[in-house]
Coordinates of C-alpha atoms in Angstrom, one line a residue:
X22 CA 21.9 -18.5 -4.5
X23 CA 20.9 -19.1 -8.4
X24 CA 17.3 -19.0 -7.0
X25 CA 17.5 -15.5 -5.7
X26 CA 19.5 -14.0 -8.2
X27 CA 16.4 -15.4 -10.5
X28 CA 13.8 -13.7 -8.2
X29 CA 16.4 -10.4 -8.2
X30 CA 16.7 -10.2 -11.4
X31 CA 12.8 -10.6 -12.0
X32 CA 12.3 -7.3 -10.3
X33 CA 14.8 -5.3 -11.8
X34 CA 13.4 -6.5 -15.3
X35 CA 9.6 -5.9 -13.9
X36 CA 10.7 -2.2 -12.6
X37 CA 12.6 -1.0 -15.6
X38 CA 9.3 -1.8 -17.5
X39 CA 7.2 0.1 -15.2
X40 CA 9.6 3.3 -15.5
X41 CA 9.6 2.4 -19.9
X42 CA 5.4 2.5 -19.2
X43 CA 5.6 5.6 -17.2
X44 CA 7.5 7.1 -19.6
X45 CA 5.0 6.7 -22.7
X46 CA 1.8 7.2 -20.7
X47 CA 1.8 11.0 -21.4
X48 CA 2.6 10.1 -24.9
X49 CA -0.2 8.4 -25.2
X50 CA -2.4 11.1 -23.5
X51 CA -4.8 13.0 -25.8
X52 CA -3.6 16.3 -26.6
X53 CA -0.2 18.0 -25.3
X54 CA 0.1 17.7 -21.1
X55 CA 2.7 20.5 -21.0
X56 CA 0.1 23.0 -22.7
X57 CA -1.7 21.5 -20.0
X58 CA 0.3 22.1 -16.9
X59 CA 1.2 25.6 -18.2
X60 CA -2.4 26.7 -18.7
X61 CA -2.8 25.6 -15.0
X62 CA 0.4 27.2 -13.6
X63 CA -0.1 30.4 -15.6
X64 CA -2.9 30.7 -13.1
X65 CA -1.1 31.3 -10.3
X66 CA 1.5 33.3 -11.2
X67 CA 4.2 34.0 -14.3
X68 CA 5.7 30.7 -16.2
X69 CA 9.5 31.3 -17.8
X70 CA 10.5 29.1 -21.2
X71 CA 13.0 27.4 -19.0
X72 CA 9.3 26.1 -16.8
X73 CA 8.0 24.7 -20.5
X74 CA 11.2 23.0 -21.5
X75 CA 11.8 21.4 -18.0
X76 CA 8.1 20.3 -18.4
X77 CA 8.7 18.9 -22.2
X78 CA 12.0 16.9 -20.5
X79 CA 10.0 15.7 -17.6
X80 CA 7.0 14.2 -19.8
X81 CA 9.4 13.2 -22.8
X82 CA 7.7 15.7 -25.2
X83 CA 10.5 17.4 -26.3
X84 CA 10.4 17.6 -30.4
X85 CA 14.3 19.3 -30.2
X86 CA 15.5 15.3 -29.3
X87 CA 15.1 12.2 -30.6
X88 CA 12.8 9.9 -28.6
X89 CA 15.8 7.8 -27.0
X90 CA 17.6 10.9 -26.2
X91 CA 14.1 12.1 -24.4
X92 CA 13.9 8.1 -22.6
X93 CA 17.9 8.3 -21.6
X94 CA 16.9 12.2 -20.0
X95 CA 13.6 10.9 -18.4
X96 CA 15.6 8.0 -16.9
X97 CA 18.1 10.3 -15.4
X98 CA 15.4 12.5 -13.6
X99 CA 14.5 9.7 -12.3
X100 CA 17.3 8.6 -11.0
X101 CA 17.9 11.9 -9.5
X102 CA 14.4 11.4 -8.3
X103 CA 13.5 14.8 -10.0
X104 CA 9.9 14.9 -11.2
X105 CA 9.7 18.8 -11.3
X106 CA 7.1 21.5 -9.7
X107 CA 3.4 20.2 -8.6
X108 CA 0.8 21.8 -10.2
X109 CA -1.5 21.2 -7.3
X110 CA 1.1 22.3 -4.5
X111 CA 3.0 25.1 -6.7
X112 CA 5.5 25.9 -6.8
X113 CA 6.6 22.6 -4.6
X114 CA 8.6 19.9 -6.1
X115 CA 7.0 16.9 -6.7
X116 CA 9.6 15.1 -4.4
X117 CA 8.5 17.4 -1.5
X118 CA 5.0 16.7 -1.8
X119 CA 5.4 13.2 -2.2
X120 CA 8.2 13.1 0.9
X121 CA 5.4 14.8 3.3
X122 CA 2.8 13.0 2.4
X123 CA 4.3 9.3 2.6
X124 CA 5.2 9.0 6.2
X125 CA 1.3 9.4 7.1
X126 CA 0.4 6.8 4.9
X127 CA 3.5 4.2 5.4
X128 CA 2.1 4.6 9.2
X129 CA -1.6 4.9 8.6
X130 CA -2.1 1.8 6.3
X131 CA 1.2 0.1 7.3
X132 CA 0.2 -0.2 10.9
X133 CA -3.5 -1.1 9.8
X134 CA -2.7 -3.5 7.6
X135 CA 0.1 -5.1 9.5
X136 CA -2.6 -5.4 12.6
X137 CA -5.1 -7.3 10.4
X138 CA -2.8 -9.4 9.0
X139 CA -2.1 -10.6 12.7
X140 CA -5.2 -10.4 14.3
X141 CA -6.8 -12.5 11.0
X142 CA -4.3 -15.1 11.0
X143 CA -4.2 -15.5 14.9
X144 CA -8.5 -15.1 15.2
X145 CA -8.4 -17.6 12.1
X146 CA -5.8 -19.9 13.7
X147 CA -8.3 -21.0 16.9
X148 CA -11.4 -20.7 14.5
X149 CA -9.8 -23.8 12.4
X150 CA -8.5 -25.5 15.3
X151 CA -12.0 -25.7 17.0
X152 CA -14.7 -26.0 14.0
X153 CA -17.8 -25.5 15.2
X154 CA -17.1 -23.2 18.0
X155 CA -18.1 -19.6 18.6
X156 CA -15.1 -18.1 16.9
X157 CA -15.8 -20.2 13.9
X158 CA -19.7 -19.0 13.6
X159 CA -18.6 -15.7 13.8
X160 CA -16.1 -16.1 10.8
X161 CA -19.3 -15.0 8.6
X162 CA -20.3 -11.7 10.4
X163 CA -16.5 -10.9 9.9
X164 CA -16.6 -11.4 6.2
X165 CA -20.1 -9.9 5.7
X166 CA -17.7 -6.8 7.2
X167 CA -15.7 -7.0 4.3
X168 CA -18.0 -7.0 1.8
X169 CA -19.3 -3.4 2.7
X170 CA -17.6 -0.7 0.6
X171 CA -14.6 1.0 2.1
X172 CA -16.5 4.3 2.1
X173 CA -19.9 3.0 3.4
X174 CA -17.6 1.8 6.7
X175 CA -15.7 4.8 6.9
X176 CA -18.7 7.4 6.7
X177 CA -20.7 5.0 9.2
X178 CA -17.8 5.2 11.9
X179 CA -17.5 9.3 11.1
X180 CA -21.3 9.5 12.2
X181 CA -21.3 7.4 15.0
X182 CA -17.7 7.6 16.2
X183 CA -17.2 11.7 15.7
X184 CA -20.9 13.2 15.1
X185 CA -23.0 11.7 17.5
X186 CA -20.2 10.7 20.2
X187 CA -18.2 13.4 19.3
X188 CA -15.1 10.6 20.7
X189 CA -12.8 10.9 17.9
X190 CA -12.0 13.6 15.2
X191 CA -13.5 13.4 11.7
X192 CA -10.9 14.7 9.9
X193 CA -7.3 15.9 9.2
X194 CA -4.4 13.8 10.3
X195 CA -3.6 16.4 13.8
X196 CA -5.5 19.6 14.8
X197 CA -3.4 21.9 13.4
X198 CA -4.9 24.8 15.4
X199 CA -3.1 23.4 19.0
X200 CA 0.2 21.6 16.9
X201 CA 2.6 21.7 15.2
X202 CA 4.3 18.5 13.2
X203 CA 7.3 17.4 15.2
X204 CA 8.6 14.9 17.6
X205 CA 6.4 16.5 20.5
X206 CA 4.2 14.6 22.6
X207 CA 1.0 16.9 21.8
X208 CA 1.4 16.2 17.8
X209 CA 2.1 12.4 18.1
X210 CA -1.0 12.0 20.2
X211 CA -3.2 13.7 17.6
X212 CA -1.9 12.3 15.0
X213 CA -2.7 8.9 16.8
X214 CA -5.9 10.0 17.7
X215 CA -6.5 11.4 14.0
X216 CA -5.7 8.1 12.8
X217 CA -7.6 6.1 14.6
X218 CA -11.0 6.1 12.4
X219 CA -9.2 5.0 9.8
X220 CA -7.3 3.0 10.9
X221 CA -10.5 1.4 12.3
X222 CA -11.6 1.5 8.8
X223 CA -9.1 -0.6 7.1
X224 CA -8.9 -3.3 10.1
X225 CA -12.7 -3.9 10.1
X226 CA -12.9 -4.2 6.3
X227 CA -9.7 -6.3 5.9
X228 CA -9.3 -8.5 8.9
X229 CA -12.3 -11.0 7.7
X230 CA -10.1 -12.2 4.6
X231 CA -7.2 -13.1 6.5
X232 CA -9.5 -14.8 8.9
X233 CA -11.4 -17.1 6.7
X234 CA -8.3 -17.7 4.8
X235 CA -6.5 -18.8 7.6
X236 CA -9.8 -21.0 9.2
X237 CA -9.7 -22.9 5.8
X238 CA -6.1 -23.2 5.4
X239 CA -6.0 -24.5 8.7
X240 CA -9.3 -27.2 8.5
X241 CA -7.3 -28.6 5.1
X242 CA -3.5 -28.7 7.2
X243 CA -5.5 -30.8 10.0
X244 CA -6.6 -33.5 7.9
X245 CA -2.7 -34.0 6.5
X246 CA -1.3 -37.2 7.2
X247 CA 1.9 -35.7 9.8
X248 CA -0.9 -34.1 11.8
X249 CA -2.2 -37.8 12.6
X250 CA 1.7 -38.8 13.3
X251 CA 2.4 -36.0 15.5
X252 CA -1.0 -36.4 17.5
X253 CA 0.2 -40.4 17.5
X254 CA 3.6 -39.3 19.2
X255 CA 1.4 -37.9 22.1
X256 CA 3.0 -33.9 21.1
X257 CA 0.7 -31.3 23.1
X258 CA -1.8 -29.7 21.1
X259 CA -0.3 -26.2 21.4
X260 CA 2.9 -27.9 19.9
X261 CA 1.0 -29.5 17.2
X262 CA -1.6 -26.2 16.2
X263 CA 1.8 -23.7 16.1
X264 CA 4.6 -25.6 15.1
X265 CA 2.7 -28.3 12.9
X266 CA -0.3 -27.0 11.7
X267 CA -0.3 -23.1 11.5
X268 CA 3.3 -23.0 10.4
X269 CA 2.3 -24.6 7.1
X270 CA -1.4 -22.9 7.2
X271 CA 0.3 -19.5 7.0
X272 CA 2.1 -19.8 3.8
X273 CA -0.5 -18.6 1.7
X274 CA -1.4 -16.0 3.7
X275 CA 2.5 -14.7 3.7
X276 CA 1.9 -14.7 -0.1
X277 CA -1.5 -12.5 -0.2
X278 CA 0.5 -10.2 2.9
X279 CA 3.3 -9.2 0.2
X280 CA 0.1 -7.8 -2.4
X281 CA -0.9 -6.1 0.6
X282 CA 2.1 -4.9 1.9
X283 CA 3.0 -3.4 -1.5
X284 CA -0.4 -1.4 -1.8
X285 CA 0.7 0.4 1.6
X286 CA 2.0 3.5 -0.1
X287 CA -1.0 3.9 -2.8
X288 CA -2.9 4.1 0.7
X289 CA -6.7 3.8 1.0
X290 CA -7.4 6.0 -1.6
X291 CA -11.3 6.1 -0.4
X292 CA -10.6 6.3 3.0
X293 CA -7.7 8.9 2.9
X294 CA -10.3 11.0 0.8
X295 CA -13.3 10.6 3.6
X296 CA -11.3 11.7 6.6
X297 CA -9.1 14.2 4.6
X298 CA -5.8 12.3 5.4
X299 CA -2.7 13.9 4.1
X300 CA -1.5 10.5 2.7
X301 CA -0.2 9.2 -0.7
X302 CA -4.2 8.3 -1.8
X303 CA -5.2 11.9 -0.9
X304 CA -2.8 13.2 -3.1
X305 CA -3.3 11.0 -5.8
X306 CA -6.6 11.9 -6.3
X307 CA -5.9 15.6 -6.3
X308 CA -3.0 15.2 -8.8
X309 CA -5.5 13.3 -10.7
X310 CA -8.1 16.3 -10.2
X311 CA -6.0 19.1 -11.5
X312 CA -4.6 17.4 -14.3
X313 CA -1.0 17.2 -12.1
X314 CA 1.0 14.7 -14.3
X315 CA 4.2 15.5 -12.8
X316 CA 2.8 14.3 -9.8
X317 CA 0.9 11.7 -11.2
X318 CA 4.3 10.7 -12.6
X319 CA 6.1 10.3 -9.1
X320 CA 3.5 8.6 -7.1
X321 CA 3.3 5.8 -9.8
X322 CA 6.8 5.5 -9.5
X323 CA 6.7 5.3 -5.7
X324 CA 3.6 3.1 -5.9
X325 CA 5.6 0.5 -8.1
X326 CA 8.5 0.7 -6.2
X327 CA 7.0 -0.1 -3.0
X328 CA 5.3 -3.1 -4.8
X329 CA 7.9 -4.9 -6.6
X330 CA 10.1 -3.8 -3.2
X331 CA 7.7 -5.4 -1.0
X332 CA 6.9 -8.8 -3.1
X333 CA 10.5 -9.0 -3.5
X334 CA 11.3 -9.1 -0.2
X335 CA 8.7 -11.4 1.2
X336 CA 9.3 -13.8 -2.0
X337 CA 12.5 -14.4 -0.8
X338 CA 11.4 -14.7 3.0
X339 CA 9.0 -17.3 1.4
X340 CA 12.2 -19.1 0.4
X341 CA 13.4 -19.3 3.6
X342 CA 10.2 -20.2 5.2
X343 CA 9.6 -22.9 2.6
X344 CA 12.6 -24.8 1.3
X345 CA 10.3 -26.3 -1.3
X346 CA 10.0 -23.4 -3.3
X347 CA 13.6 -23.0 -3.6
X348 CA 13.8 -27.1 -5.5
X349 CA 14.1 -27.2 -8.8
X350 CA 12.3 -29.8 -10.8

């Protein structure tokens, strides 16, 4: 128990600094952001003084209170998860905006990055088992994959995949001339269908690191001494490559999965922005676009969460999967 009240109370330390950082970042910003954000919402209709004073709350730029009365109201808002109106998607809260547009990227990049995870670790599993066979040759054209820029693979499979075959769409995330979001089968099998090419995208860009991690974990776990000693008890080799050898190969690759997992909701920022996908990353770049700190504000708090979040959860699975972290010395 001491061990994860340590890990716990690592977070909740490493999170209250993120929301301290988020807090001074407009601070530090040249010039005033509220002079900003009004200039842009004055542009698409009337702003009250009651808009302007929210604003000065919201980025802490309030010269009427002191700057730990402005920290103790900032921390409330964000308790309250209040972020005020988008500039971008006025007069919509930020919380709106950021509530539609995380589902399509917890699924998009979730799903994608949950499936490379798998098929790396399983391809890279029976590469390091049988060095020297086919799989294990191919472990460089995999990795070569990975090397090419997110964008590059993404505008490559919109050409061939959507121009020239014409087999999937090349962007949006549902044809929203024949549906209508909801739990019909007609929008979930566009939205499946939208998502496929980028989806496509992440898995053949990520899936060679978790395969050549996984082959070399897996060539080192061979050579370890209870390897010989369960091949000397005459255990089938299934036995021995699952429950000896890739159950100890896998660690690390549980470790660079939480990093992974975290990054879920800041989305493929590239990839959301070639194929137009109404994700976290696509609307991260447009807040960044339009000067949109509000919204700026939020998403780094929802990116941050979902990172500590994640890590937490899988550093304490890691406990569980491995005793030995849990010793102290």
């Amino acid at each position: 128990m001491r061990y994860y009240g340590q890990k716990l109370a690592f977070y909740v330390i490493a999170l209250w600094a993120a929301l301290t950082l988020n807090f001074f970042l407009p601070r530090l910003l040249p010039g005033n952001p509220v002079d900003i954000m009004l200039a842009k919402l004055a542009q698409k209709g009337p702003v009250s003084p009651a808009a302007r004073q929210s604003l000065e709350l919201l980025l802490g730029t309030d010269d009427d209170r002191s700057l730990w009365e402005s920290y103790v109201g900032y921390l409330g808002n964000v308790l309250r998860f209040d972020f005020g109106p988008s500039i971008t998607y006025f007069p919509t809260p930020v919380q709106d905006v950021i509530g539609q547009a995380l589902p399509w990227t917890v699924v998009l990049v979730g799903v994608s990055t949950l499936l490379s995870f798998v098929f790396g670790v399983t391809l890279g599993t029976l590469a390091g088992w049988k060095r020297g066979g086919w799989l294990d040759n191919l472990i460089p054209v995999t990795t070569m994959l990975q090397a090419v820029p997110y964008f590059w693979m993404a505008i490559l499979l919109v050409y061939l995949l959507a121009v020239v075959w014409r087999i999937f769409p090349a962007f949006g995330g549902y044809d929203i001339y024949t549906t209508t979001p909801g739990w019909t089968w007609s929008f979930v099998s566009s939205a499946v269908v939208h998502a496929t090419l980028p989806a496509a995208t992440i898995i053949i860009s990520s899936v060679g690191g978790w395969m050549l991690g996984m082959r070399n974990m897996m060539v080192a776990t061979l050579s370890e001494d209870y390897i010989t000693t369960a091949e000397a008890k005459g255990l089938s080799p299934v036995r021995i490559r699952q429950r000896y050898a890739a159950r100890n190969a896998v660690l690390p690759s549980v470790a660079g999965f939480a990093l992974s997992l975290g990054f879920v909701v800041s989305g493929s920022l590239v990839t959301e922005q070639v194929f137009s996908y109404p994700g976290i990353g696509y609307s991260l770049l447009q807040a960044v676009n339009n000067n949109d700190y509000a919204l700026m504000q939020g998403l780094f708090l929802v990116i941050t969460v979902a990172v500590l979040g994640a890590n937490l959860i899988v550093d304490l699975l890691y406990g569980v999967i491995d005793p030995r972290t849990r010793v102290r010395r």
